[in-house]
Coordinates of C-alpha atoms and ligand atoms in Angstrom, one line a residue:
M1 CA 0.1 0.1 0.2
V2 CA 1.6 3.6 -1.1
H3 CA 0.2 6.3 1.2
I4 CA 0.3 10.0 -0.3
V5 CA 1.1 12.4 2.1
G6 CA 1.2 16.1 2.2
A7 CA 3.9 16.8 4.4
G8 CA 3.0 20.7 5.1
P9 CA 4.6 24.0 4.3
G10 CA 7.5 23.6 6.5
D11 CA 6.9 23.6 10.3
P12 CA 7.0 19.7 11.6
E13 CA 3.7 20.8 13.3
L14 CA 1.8 21.7 10.6
I15 CA 1.4 17.6 8.9
T16 CA -1.7 16.5 10.1
V17 CA -2.4 13.9 12.6
K18 CA -3.3 11.2 10.1
G19 CA -0.4 12.1 7.5
K20 CA 1.8 12.1 11.1
R21 CA 0.4 8.6 12.0
L22 CA 0.8 7.3 8.6
L23 CA 4.8 8.6 8.0
S24 CA 5.5 6.7 11.6
E25 CA 4.2 3.6 10.4
A26 CA 6.0 3.4 6.9
D27 CA 8.4 0.8 5.8
V28 CA 9.6 3.0 3.1
V29 CA 9.6 6.9 2.8
I30 CA 9.8 8.8 -0.4
F31 CA 10.6 12.9 0.4
A32 CA 10.3 15.4 -2.2
G33 CA 14.0 16.8 -0.5
S34 CA 14.5 20.0 -2.9
L35 CA 10.8 21.5 -0.5
V36 CA 10.4 19.2 2.1
N37 CA 12.1 20.3 5.7
E38 CA 13.6 17.3 6.8
E39 CA 12.8 17.6 10.8
I40 CA 9.8 16.1 9.9
L41 CA 11.7 12.2 9.1
R42 CA 11.9 12.4 12.5
Y43 CA 8.2 11.3 12.4
C44 CA 9.8 8.3 10.8
K45 CA 10.7 4.4 12.5
P46 CA 14.7 4.5 13.1
E47 CA 14.8 1.2 10.7
A48 CA 12.6 2.8 7.9
E49 CA 14.0 3.4 4.2
I50 CA 14.4 7.0 3.4
Y51 CA 14.6 8.4 -0.2
N52 CA 15.4 11.4 -1.0
S53 CA 13.0 11.9 -4.5
A54 CA 15.1 15.0 -5.8
Q55 CA 17.6 12.3 -7.1
M56 CA 15.2 10.8 -8.3
M57 CA 13.2 9.8 -11.7
L58 CA 10.3 9.4 -12.2
E59 CA 11.0 5.3 -13.0
E60 CA 13.6 5.3 -10.2
I61 CA 10.9 6.3 -8.1
L62 CA 7.9 3.8 -9.3
H63 CA 10.4 1.1 -9.0
V64 CA 11.1 2.0 -5.1
I65 CA 7.6 1.7 -4.7
A66 CA 7.1 -1.5 -6.9
L67 CA 9.8 -3.6 -4.6
A68 CA 8.6 -2.6 -1.2
E69 CA 5.1 -3.7 -3.2
K70 CA 6.6 -6.8 -3.7
A71 CA 8.1 -7.4 0.1
G72 CA 4.2 -6.3 1.6
K73 CA 6.3 -3.0 2.8
T74 CA 4.1 0.2 3.5
T75 CA 5.8 3.1 1.6
V76 CA 4.5 7.1 1.9
R77 CA 5.0 9.1 -0.7
L78 CA 5.7 12.4 1.0
H79 CA 5.2 16.1 -1.1
T80 CA 5.3 19.5 0.3
G81 CA 2.8 21.2 1.3
D82 CA -0.5 19.8 -0.5
P83 CA -0.2 17.0 -2.7
S84 CA -3.2 18.8 -5.3
I85 CA -0.9 22.1 -6.1
Y86 CA 2.3 21.9 -8.6
G87 CA 3.2 18.6 -7.0
A88 CA 3.6 16.4 -9.7
T89 CA 1.7 14.0 -8.0
Q90 CA -0.6 12.8 -10.8
E91 CA 2.1 11.6 -13.1
Q92 CA 3.1 8.7 -9.9
M93 CA -0.8 8.2 -9.4
D94 CA -1.4 7.5 -13.1
A95 CA 1.6 5.0 -13.2
M96 CA 0.2 3.3 -9.7
R97 CA -3.2 2.8 -11.2
E98 CA -1.3 1.4 -15.0
R99 CA 0.4 -1.1 -12.4
G100 CA -3.0 -2.0 -10.1
I101 CA -0.6 -0.6 -7.1
E102 CA -3.3 -0.2 -4.8
F103 CA -2.6 3.9 -3.1
D104 CA -4.5 6.6 -1.0
V105 CA -3.8 10.2 -0.6
T106 CA -3.4 12.7 2.8
P107 CA -4.0 15.9 1.8
G108 CA -1.5 18.7 3.8
V109 CA -1.6 22.2 4.5
S110 CA -0.8 24.0 1.2
S111 CA 2.3 27.0 1.4
V112 CA -0.8 29.7 0.0
L113 CA -2.6 28.9 3.8
A114 CA 0.5 28.7 5.4
A115 CA 1.7 32.5 3.6
A116 CA -1.9 33.7 4.9
A117 CA -1.4 32.3 8.3
A118 CA 2.2 34.4 8.1
L119 CA 0.8 37.5 7.1
K120 CA -2.1 37.3 9.4
Q121 CA -4.0 37.6 6.5
E122 CA -7.5 37.0 4.9
Y123 CA -7.5 36.4 1.1
T124 CA -11.3 36.9 1.0
L125 CA -12.5 40.0 2.1
P126 CA -16.1 41.4 2.0
S127 CA -16.8 43.6 -1.0
V128 CA -13.0 43.7 -1.7
T129 CA -12.6 40.0 -3.0
Q130 CA -14.3 36.8 -2.7
T131 CA -12.3 35.0 -4.9
V132 CA -8.3 33.2 -4.6
I133 CA -6.0 32.5 -8.0
I134 CA -3.8 30.2 -7.4
T135 CA -1.1 30.4 -10.4
R136 CA 2.3 30.5 -11.5
R137 CA 4.4 32.5 -14.4
G138 CA 5.2 30.9 -17.6
G139 CA 8.8 30.3 -17.6
R140 CA 10.7 27.0 -18.3
T141 CA 7.6 25.5 -17.7
P142 CA 5.0 27.2 -19.8
V143 CA 1.4 28.2 -18.6
P144 CA -1.1 28.1 -21.4
D145 CA -2.1 31.6 -22.8
S146 CA -5.6 31.4 -21.2
E147 CA -4.4 31.7 -18.0
S148 CA -0.9 34.6 -18.6
L149 CA -0.8 36.3 -15.4
K150 CA -2.3 39.7 -17.8
K151 CA -5.7 37.4 -18.0
L152 CA -6.5 36.3 -14.8
A153 CA -5.3 39.9 -13.0
Q154 CA -7.8 41.7 -14.9
H155 CA -10.3 39.8 -12.2
Q156 CA -8.2 41.8 -9.5
T157 CA -8.8 39.3 -7.2
T158 CA -6.4 37.9 -4.9
L159 CA -3.8 36.3 -6.7
C160 CA -1.6 33.9 -5.2
I161 CA 1.6 32.9 -7.3
F162 CA 3.6 30.1 -6.9
L163 CA 7.4 29.0 -7.8
S164 CA 7.8 32.4 -9.5
V165 CA 9.9 35.1 -7.4
N166 CA 12.8 34.5 -9.5
L167 CA 10.1 36.3 -12.6
L168 CA 9.3 39.3 -10.5
S169 CA 9.8 42.0 -12.9
E170 CA 8.3 40.4 -14.6
I171 CA 4.9 39.6 -12.8
K172 CA 5.3 43.5 -12.0
Q173 CA 4.9 44.0 -15.6
D174 CA 1.9 41.7 -16.3
L175 CA 0.3 42.9 -13.6
M176 CA 0.8 46.8 -14.2
S177 CA -0.6 46.2 -18.4
A178 CA -3.3 44.4 -16.8
G179 CA -4.4 46.9 -15.3
F180 CA -3.2 47.1 -11.2
K181 CA -2.0 50.3 -10.1
S182 CA 2.0 50.7 -9.1
S183 CA 0.8 51.3 -5.3
T184 CA -1.2 47.7 -5.6
P185 CA 0.0 46.2 -2.4
V186 CA 2.3 42.8 -2.7
A187 CA 3.6 40.8 -0.3
V188 CA 6.5 37.8 -0.1
V189 CA 6.7 35.1 1.7
Y190 CA 9.4 33.2 1.8
K191 CA 9.7 29.8 4.1
A192 CA 6.2 29.9 5.1
S193 CA 5.6 28.9 9.0
W194 CA 9.7 27.1 8.7
P195 CA 11.5 27.8 12.4
G196 CA 13.5 30.2 12.9
E197 CA 14.4 30.7 8.2
E198 CA 10.3 32.5 7.3
K199 CA 10.7 35.7 6.1
I200 CA 8.2 38.6 5.2
I201 CA 8.2 40.9 2.7
R202 CA 5.5 43.8 2.0
G203 CA 5.8 46.5 -0.5
R204 CA 4.0 47.8 -3.4
L205 CA 3.8 47.0 -7.2
D206 CA 6.7 49.2 -7.8
T207 CA 8.9 48.8 -4.9
I208 CA 8.7 45.1 -4.3
V209 CA 11.6 43.6 -7.2
E210 CA 13.9 46.3 -5.4
Q211 CA 12.9 44.5 -2.0
V212 CA 12.9 40.9 -2.5
K213 CA 16.2 41.7 -4.1
E214 CA 17.4 43.4 -1.3
A215 CA 16.6 40.5 0.4
K216 CA 17.9 38.1 -1.8
I217 CA 15.6 35.5 -2.1
D218 CA 14.6 34.1 -5.3
R219 CA 13.3 30.5 -4.0
T220 CA 10.6 28.9 -1.8
A221 CA 8.6 32.1 -1.6
M222 CA 5.1 33.3 -2.3
I223 CA 4.1 35.9 -3.8
V224 CA 0.8 37.9 -3.2
V225 CA -0.6 40.4 -4.8
G226 CA -4.3 42.0 -4.5
H227 CA -6.1 44.6 -2.4
C228 CA -7.1 42.3 0.2
L229 CA -3.9 43.5 1.8
S230 CA -4.3 47.2 1.7
S231 CA -5.2 48.5 5.2
K232 CA -8.0 50.1 4.1
S233 CA -10.9 49.5 6.0
H234 CA -13.6 46.8 4.5
P235 CA -17.0 46.2 5.3
K236 CA -17.6 43.7 8.1
S237 CA -18.6 39.9 6.9
N238 CA -22.4 39.3 7.1
L239 CA -21.6 36.3 9.1
Y240 CA -21.1 37.8 12.6
S241 CA -23.0 41.0 11.7
P242 CA -26.2 41.2 14.4
M243 CA -28.7 42.3 10.9
F244 CA -27.8 38.7 9.3
S245 CA -29.9 35.2 10.1
H246 CA -28.1 32.2 9.0
M247 CA -29.2 28.7 9.9
F248 CA -27.4 28.5 13.1
R249 CA -28.3 32.0 14.6
Q250 CA -31.2 34.4 13.8
A251 CA -30.9 38.3 13.3
R252 CA -31.2 40.4 16.5
Ligands
SAH1 N1 2.4 21.6 -3.0 C1 3.2 22.8 -2.5 C2 3.9 23.6 -3.8 C3 5.0 23.2 -4.3 S1 5.8 24.0 -5.7 C4 2.1 23.5 -2.0 O1 0.9 23.1 -1.5 O2 2.7 24.4 -0.6 C5 6.9 24.9 -4.7 C6 6.5 26.4 -4.2 O3 5.8 26.3 -3.5 C7 7.8 27.2 -4.5 O4 8.2 27.4 -5.5 C8 7.0 28.3 -3.2 O5 6.2 29.0 -4.3 C9 6.1 27.6 -2.7 N2 6.2 27.3 -1.6 C10 6.2 25.8 -0.8 N3 6.8 26.1 0.2 C11 6.9 27.2 0.8 C12 6.7 28.0 2.0 N4 6.9 27.0 2.9 N5 6.5 29.3 1.7 C13 6.5 29.7 0.8 N6 6.2 29.4 -0.1 C14 6.5 27.9 -0.1

């Protein structure tokens, strides 16, 4: 049996209770070493076989899994954040399905959520925006033209941009040409939740490139753009309003 598990964004305490249990029971652990905080491996059995997938190709990963299956062992495939977001998990799941290998998936806390926690920020503010777009900027990995930042930005939602902090000046240009003002607030969160390593840079579209360069951040960062970050007051939500009734409370 193979368990695909979200390791969370970095803080070893941000794995789910279930993910931690599966990790502590696993005979074989294949972790995405480029991003998973290795501290989390302390939950593994001392005798567990541990592989770092950063140095492996898909076929090698599948080979390790197949050998474990043959020996009746349990494997945890540990991915950073949540496996469903830029996890390259689909090709692994497809291959396991093809080979008749049984697997399940345990979600994790994505870095998009850890970044909001670090910023102490709600992404969906009443009358500001009710939508969050998770995306990346096209670089070595292309993004379909219909989802270019220029097009997505036109909605003026909260934008959470993965895998792109090295393309920040291109992002700035895309967003300005899509109508975002130079004063639009932007935050960059480096290593959100990693104990002792997290950095938060707050700025505006016209300052952030310089600020991030100065902070020497060129990887493992979440870019958050949008009016939710502005300190301007916004209307309160209906949820706790005395005028609003819902299933659990009558209006007073
Ligand atoms: N599945 C992961 C994302 C993997 S792609 C998740 O759900 O978080 C790797 C990208 O995720 C990085 O380039 C960066 O943009 C983002 N990322 C991963 N961990 C991060 C962290 N702790 N803080 C900020 N961004 C992070």
